[in-house]
PDB file of C-alpha atoms in Angstrom:
ATOM      1  CA  MET V 218       2.641   2.162   6.469  1.00 69.00           C
ATOM      2  CA  GLY V 219       2.600   5.900   6.726  1.00 83.00           C
ATOM      3  CA  LEU V 220      -0.295   8.241   7.190  1.00 87.00           C
ATOM      4  CA  ALA V 221      -0.515   9.024   3.461  1.00 83.00           C
ATOM      5  CA  GLU V 222      -0.935   5.338   2.593  1.00 86.00           C
ATOM      6  CA  ARG V 223      -3.559   4.828   5.309  1.00 88.00           C
ATOM      7  CA  ARG V 224      -5.559   7.885   4.213  1.00 91.00           C
ATOM      8  CA  ILE V 225      -5.619   6.908   0.561  1.00 91.00           C
ATOM      9  CA  THR V 226      -6.519   3.336   1.465  1.00 94.00           C
ATOM     10  CA  LYS V 227      -9.410   4.424   3.675  1.00 95.00           C
ATOM     11  CA  GLU V 228     -10.750   6.728   0.973  1.00 95.00           C
ATOM     12  CA  PHE V 229     -10.471   3.938  -1.601  1.00 95.00           C
ATOM     13  CA  GLN V 230     -12.250   1.453   0.685  1.00 96.00           C
ATOM     14  CA  GLU V 231     -15.135   3.845   1.302  1.00 96.00           C
ATOM     15  CA  ASN V 232     -15.609   4.928  -2.314  1.00 96.00           C
ATOM     16  CA  GLU V 233     -14.152   2.951  -5.232  1.00 96.00           C
ATOM     17  CA  PHE V 234     -14.183  -0.394  -3.418  1.00 97.00           C
ATOM     18  CA  GLN V 235     -17.851  -0.039  -2.448  1.00 97.00           C
ATOM     19  CA  GLN V 236     -18.721   0.811  -6.054  1.00 97.00           C
ATOM     20  CA  PHE V 237     -16.747  -2.223  -7.207  1.00 97.00           C
ATOM     21  CA  LEU V 238     -18.704  -4.496  -4.833  1.00 98.00           C
ATOM     22  CA  LYS V 239     -22.012  -3.189  -6.229  1.00 97.00           C
ATOM     23  CA  GLU V 240     -20.889  -3.768  -9.789  1.00 97.00           C
ATOM     24  CA  LEU V 241     -19.561  -7.218  -8.915  1.00 97.00           C
ATOM     25  CA  LYS V 242     -22.937  -8.208  -7.474  1.00 96.00           C
ATOM     26  CA  GLU V 243     -24.697  -6.975 -10.617  1.00 96.00           C
ATOM     27  CA  VAL V 244     -22.370  -8.987 -12.840  1.00 96.00           C
ATOM     28  CA  VAL V 245     -22.516 -12.310 -10.973  1.00 96.00           C
ATOM     29  CA  GLY V 246     -26.024 -11.980  -9.565  1.00 93.00           C
ATOM     30  CA  LYS V 247     -25.054 -12.613  -5.952  1.00 93.00           C
ATOM     31  CA  ASP V 248     -22.901 -11.278  -3.149  1.00 93.00           C
ATOM     32  CA  LEU V 249     -19.390 -12.662  -3.212  1.00 94.00           C
ATOM     33  CA  GLU V 250     -17.092 -12.474  -0.239  1.00 97.00           C
ATOM     34  CA  VAL V 251     -14.172 -10.266  -1.225  1.00 98.00           C
ATOM     35  CA  ASP V 252     -11.269 -10.331   1.210  1.00 98.00           C
ATOM     36  CA  VAL V 253      -8.664  -7.683   0.429  1.00 98.00           C
ATOM     37  CA  ASP V 254      -5.419  -7.719   2.386  1.00 97.00           C
ATOM     38  CA  TRP V 255      -5.067  -3.940   2.219  1.00 96.00           C
ATOM     39  CA  GLY V 256      -1.831  -3.939   4.193  1.00 93.00           C
ATOM     40  CA  THR V 257      -0.052  -5.934   1.504  1.00 95.00           C
ATOM     41  CA  LEU V 258      -1.321  -3.593  -1.228  1.00 95.00           C
ATOM     42  CA  GLN V 259       0.232  -0.573   0.455  1.00 92.00           C
ATOM     43  CA  VAL V 260       3.742   0.217  -0.738  1.00 86.00           C
ATOM     44  CA  ASP V 261       5.688   2.971   1.001  1.00 83.00           C
ATOM     45  CA  GLY V 262       5.983   6.078  -1.123  1.00 85.00           C
ATOM     46  CA  MET V 263       3.515   4.854  -3.738  1.00 89.00           C
ATOM     47  CA  SER V 264       0.214   6.115  -2.331  1.00 88.00           C
ATOM     48  CA  HIS V 265      -0.119   8.576  -5.224  1.00 90.00           C
ATOM     49  CA  LEU V 266      -0.584   5.564  -7.545  1.00 91.00           C
ATOM     50  CA  TYR V 267      -3.254   3.634  -5.607  1.00 93.00           C
ATOM     51  CA  GLN V 268      -6.322   5.328  -7.136  1.00 93.00           C
ATOM     52  CA  LYS V 269      -5.165   4.323 -10.621  1.00 94.00           C
ATOM     53  CA  SER V 270      -3.167   1.166 -10.056  1.00 97.00           C
ATOM     54  CA  TRP V 271      -5.407  -0.842  -7.714  1.00 97.00           C
ATOM     55  CA  PRO V 272      -8.416  -0.798 -10.067  1.00 98.00           C
ATOM     56  CA  GLN V 273      -6.256  -1.656 -13.062  1.00 98.00           C
ATOM     57  CA  VAL V 274      -4.280  -4.387 -11.346  1.00 98.00           C
ATOM     58  CA  TYR V 275      -7.073  -6.117  -9.413  1.00 98.00           C
ATOM     59  CA  PHE V 276     -10.637  -4.917  -9.888  1.00 98.00           C
ATOM     60  CA  GLN V 277     -10.973  -4.190 -13.627  1.00 98.00           C
ATOM     61  CA  PRO V 278      -9.480  -7.515 -14.750  1.00 98.00           C
ATOM     62  CA  LEU V 279     -11.770  -9.364 -12.326  1.00 98.00           C
ATOM     63  CA  LEU V 280     -14.891  -7.562 -13.547  1.00 98.00           C
ATOM     64  CA  THR V 281     -13.903  -7.985 -17.193  1.00 98.00           C
ATOM     65  CA  ALA V 282     -13.360 -11.736 -16.801  1.00 98.00           C
ATOM     66  CA  LEU V 283     -16.580 -12.237 -14.846  1.00 98.00           C
ATOM     67  CA  LYS V 284     -18.623 -10.158 -17.309  1.00 98.00           C
ATOM     68  CA  SER V 285     -17.414 -12.434 -20.078  1.00 98.00           C
ATOM     69  CA  ILE V 286     -18.183 -15.595 -18.145  1.00 98.00           C
ATOM     70  CA  CYS V 287     -21.559 -14.366 -16.847  1.00 97.00           C
ATOM     71  CA  GLN V 288     -22.840 -13.182 -20.198  1.00 96.00           C
ATOM     72  CA  ASP V 289     -25.416 -15.985 -20.182  1.00 95.00           C
ATOM     73  CA  ASP V 290     -27.316 -18.080 -17.641  1.00 94.00           C
ATOM     74  CA  MET V 291     -24.889 -20.999 -17.947  1.00 95.00           C
ATOM     75  CA  GLY V 292     -21.957 -18.817 -16.938  1.00 96.00           C
ATOM     76  CA  LYS V 293     -23.870 -17.135 -14.105  1.00 95.00           C
ATOM     77  CA  GLU V 294     -24.948 -20.533 -12.750  1.00 95.00           C
ATOM     78  CA  ALA V 295     -21.384 -21.862 -12.907  1.00 96.00           C
ATOM     79  CA  ILE V 296     -20.067 -18.844 -11.011  1.00 96.00           C
ATOM     80  CA  ALA V 297     -22.942 -19.004  -8.505  1.00 94.00           C
ATOM     81  CA  ASP V 298     -22.257 -22.697  -7.850  1.00 95.00           C
ATOM     82  CA  GLU V 299     -18.469 -22.657  -7.760  1.00 96.00           C
ATOM     83  CA  LEU V 300     -17.169 -19.230  -6.709  1.00 97.00           C
ATOM     84  CA  THR V 301     -17.829 -18.104  -3.151  1.00 96.00           C
ATOM     85  CA  LYS V 302     -14.802 -15.994  -2.227  1.00 98.00           C
ATOM     86  CA  VAL V 303     -12.221 -13.726  -3.821  1.00 98.00           C
ATOM     87  CA  VAL V 304      -8.946 -12.955  -2.043  1.00 98.00           C
ATOM     88  CA  ILE V 305      -6.865 -10.005  -3.223  1.00 98.00           C
ATOM     89  CA  LYS V 306      -3.340  -9.606  -1.916  1.00 98.00           C
ATOM     90  CA  ASN V 307       0.316  -8.947  -2.654  1.00 97.00           C
ATOM     91  CA  GLU V 308       2.283 -11.634  -0.869  1.00 97.00           C
ATOM     92  CA  GLU V 309       4.366 -13.443  -3.470  1.00 96.00           C
ATOM     93  CA  GLY V 310       5.740 -10.418  -5.339  1.00 93.00           C
ATOM     94  CA  ILE V 311       4.136 -11.579  -8.594  1.00 96.00           C
ATOM     95  CA  SER V 312       4.204  -9.147 -11.510  1.00 95.00           C
ATOM     96  CA  SER V 313       3.206 -11.463 -14.347  1.00 94.00           C
ATOM     97  CA  GLU V 314      -0.335 -12.232 -15.436  1.00 94.00           C
ATOM     98  CA  SER V 315       0.672 -15.831 -16.058  1.00 94.00           C
ATOM     99  CA  ARG V 316       0.988 -16.472 -12.303  1.00 96.00           C
ATOM    100  CA  TRP V 317      -1.320 -13.893 -10.682  1.00 97.00           C
ATOM    101  CA  SER V 318      -4.455 -16.001 -10.196  1.00 98.00           C
ATOM    102  CA  THR V 319      -5.335 -19.356  -8.658  1.00 97.00           C
ATOM    103  CA  PHE V 320      -8.671 -21.050  -8.043  1.00 97.00           C
ATOM    104  CA  ALA V 321      -9.232 -23.835  -5.512  1.00 97.00           C
ATOM    105  CA  ASP V 322     -11.873 -24.794  -2.953  1.00 97.00           C
ATOM    106  CA  ASN V 323     -14.352 -22.228  -4.354  1.00 97.00           C
ATOM    107  CA  THR V 324     -11.854 -19.427  -3.697  1.00 98.00           C
ATOM    108  CA  LEU V 325     -10.222 -17.242  -6.309  1.00 98.00           C
ATOM    109  CA  VAL V 326      -6.903 -15.738  -5.213  1.00 98.00           C
ATOM    110  CA  LEU V 327      -5.452 -12.726  -7.009  1.00 98.00           C
ATOM    111  CA  ASP V 328      -1.870 -12.071  -5.918  1.00 98.00           C
ATOM    112  CA  HIS V 329       0.047  -9.342  -7.755  1.00 98.00           C
ATOM    113  CA  LYS V 330       2.315  -6.386  -7.033  1.00 97.00           C
ATOM    114  CA  PRO V 331       0.007  -3.379  -6.757  1.00 96.00           C
ATOM    115  CA  THR V 332       2.020  -0.886  -8.790  1.00 94.00           C
ATOM    116  CA  THR V 333       3.836  -3.067 -11.326  1.00 94.00           C
ATOM    117  CA  ASN V 334       2.677  -3.809 -14.887  1.00 96.00           C
ATOM    118  CA  VAL V 335      -0.436  -1.799 -14.159  1.00 96.00           C
ATOM    119  CA  HIS V 336      -1.294  -1.412 -17.861  1.00 96.00           C
ATOM    120  CA  HIS V 337      -1.575  -5.195 -18.442  1.00 97.00           C
ATOM    121  CA  VAL V 338      -5.298  -5.088 -17.584  1.00 97.00           C
ATOM    122  CA  GLU V 339      -6.502  -7.097 -20.582  1.00 97.00           C
ATOM    123  CA  ALA V 340      -3.798  -9.756 -20.222  1.00 97.00           C
ATOM    124  CA  ARG V 341      -4.720 -10.301 -16.562  1.00 98.00           C
ATOM    125  CA  ALA V 342      -8.428 -10.436 -17.452  1.00 98.00           C
ATOM    126  CA  LYS V 343      -7.829 -12.990 -20.217  1.00 98.00           C
ATOM    127  CA  LYS V 344      -5.666 -15.202 -17.992  1.00 98.00           C
ATOM    128  CA  LEU V 345      -8.269 -15.013 -15.234  1.00 98.00           C
ATOM    129  CA  GLN V 346     -11.140 -15.807 -17.588  1.00 98.00           C
ATOM    130  CA  THR V 347      -9.283 -18.826 -18.937  1.00 97.00           C
ATOM    131  CA  LEU V 348      -8.467 -20.061 -15.432  1.00 98.00           C
ATOM    132  CA  LEU V 349     -12.078 -19.790 -14.291  1.00 97.00           C
ATOM    133  CA  GLU V 350     -13.608 -21.268 -17.438  1.00 96.00           C
ATOM    134  CA  ASN V 351     -11.259 -24.254 -17.202  1.00 96.00           C
ATOM    135  CA  SER V 352     -12.050 -24.712 -13.508  1.00 94.00           C
ATOM    136  CA  LEU V 353     -15.843 -24.367 -13.482  1.00 90.00           C
TER     137      LEU V 353
END
């Protein structure tokens, strides 16, 4: 990746990502391990989209789904007992919300192209919520 991609990524990691981790902890009531494969999220020539697309593709749908699930003690307990790690990456070239999330062995994997179908935030959140609710 070029210098532009690395700069934007570093800025995002130090600012928006840290804020996301704080909000995530507030929502679920505990620290979750969040492993982001930043290298796979970087697309040459697309660094100008990261600040908008990464939150909409990965972080907003995750928070929306977890807020829905954790709205009561039963949901918070289920998440606390069953979800220990979140992996965010772009390895399979997935651009559809129907295939973007998997949950196994207490690990939630979100795999999606970082700058494709960015505006499908609610669809990704709904699919994720359904996956988790059916798995907990």
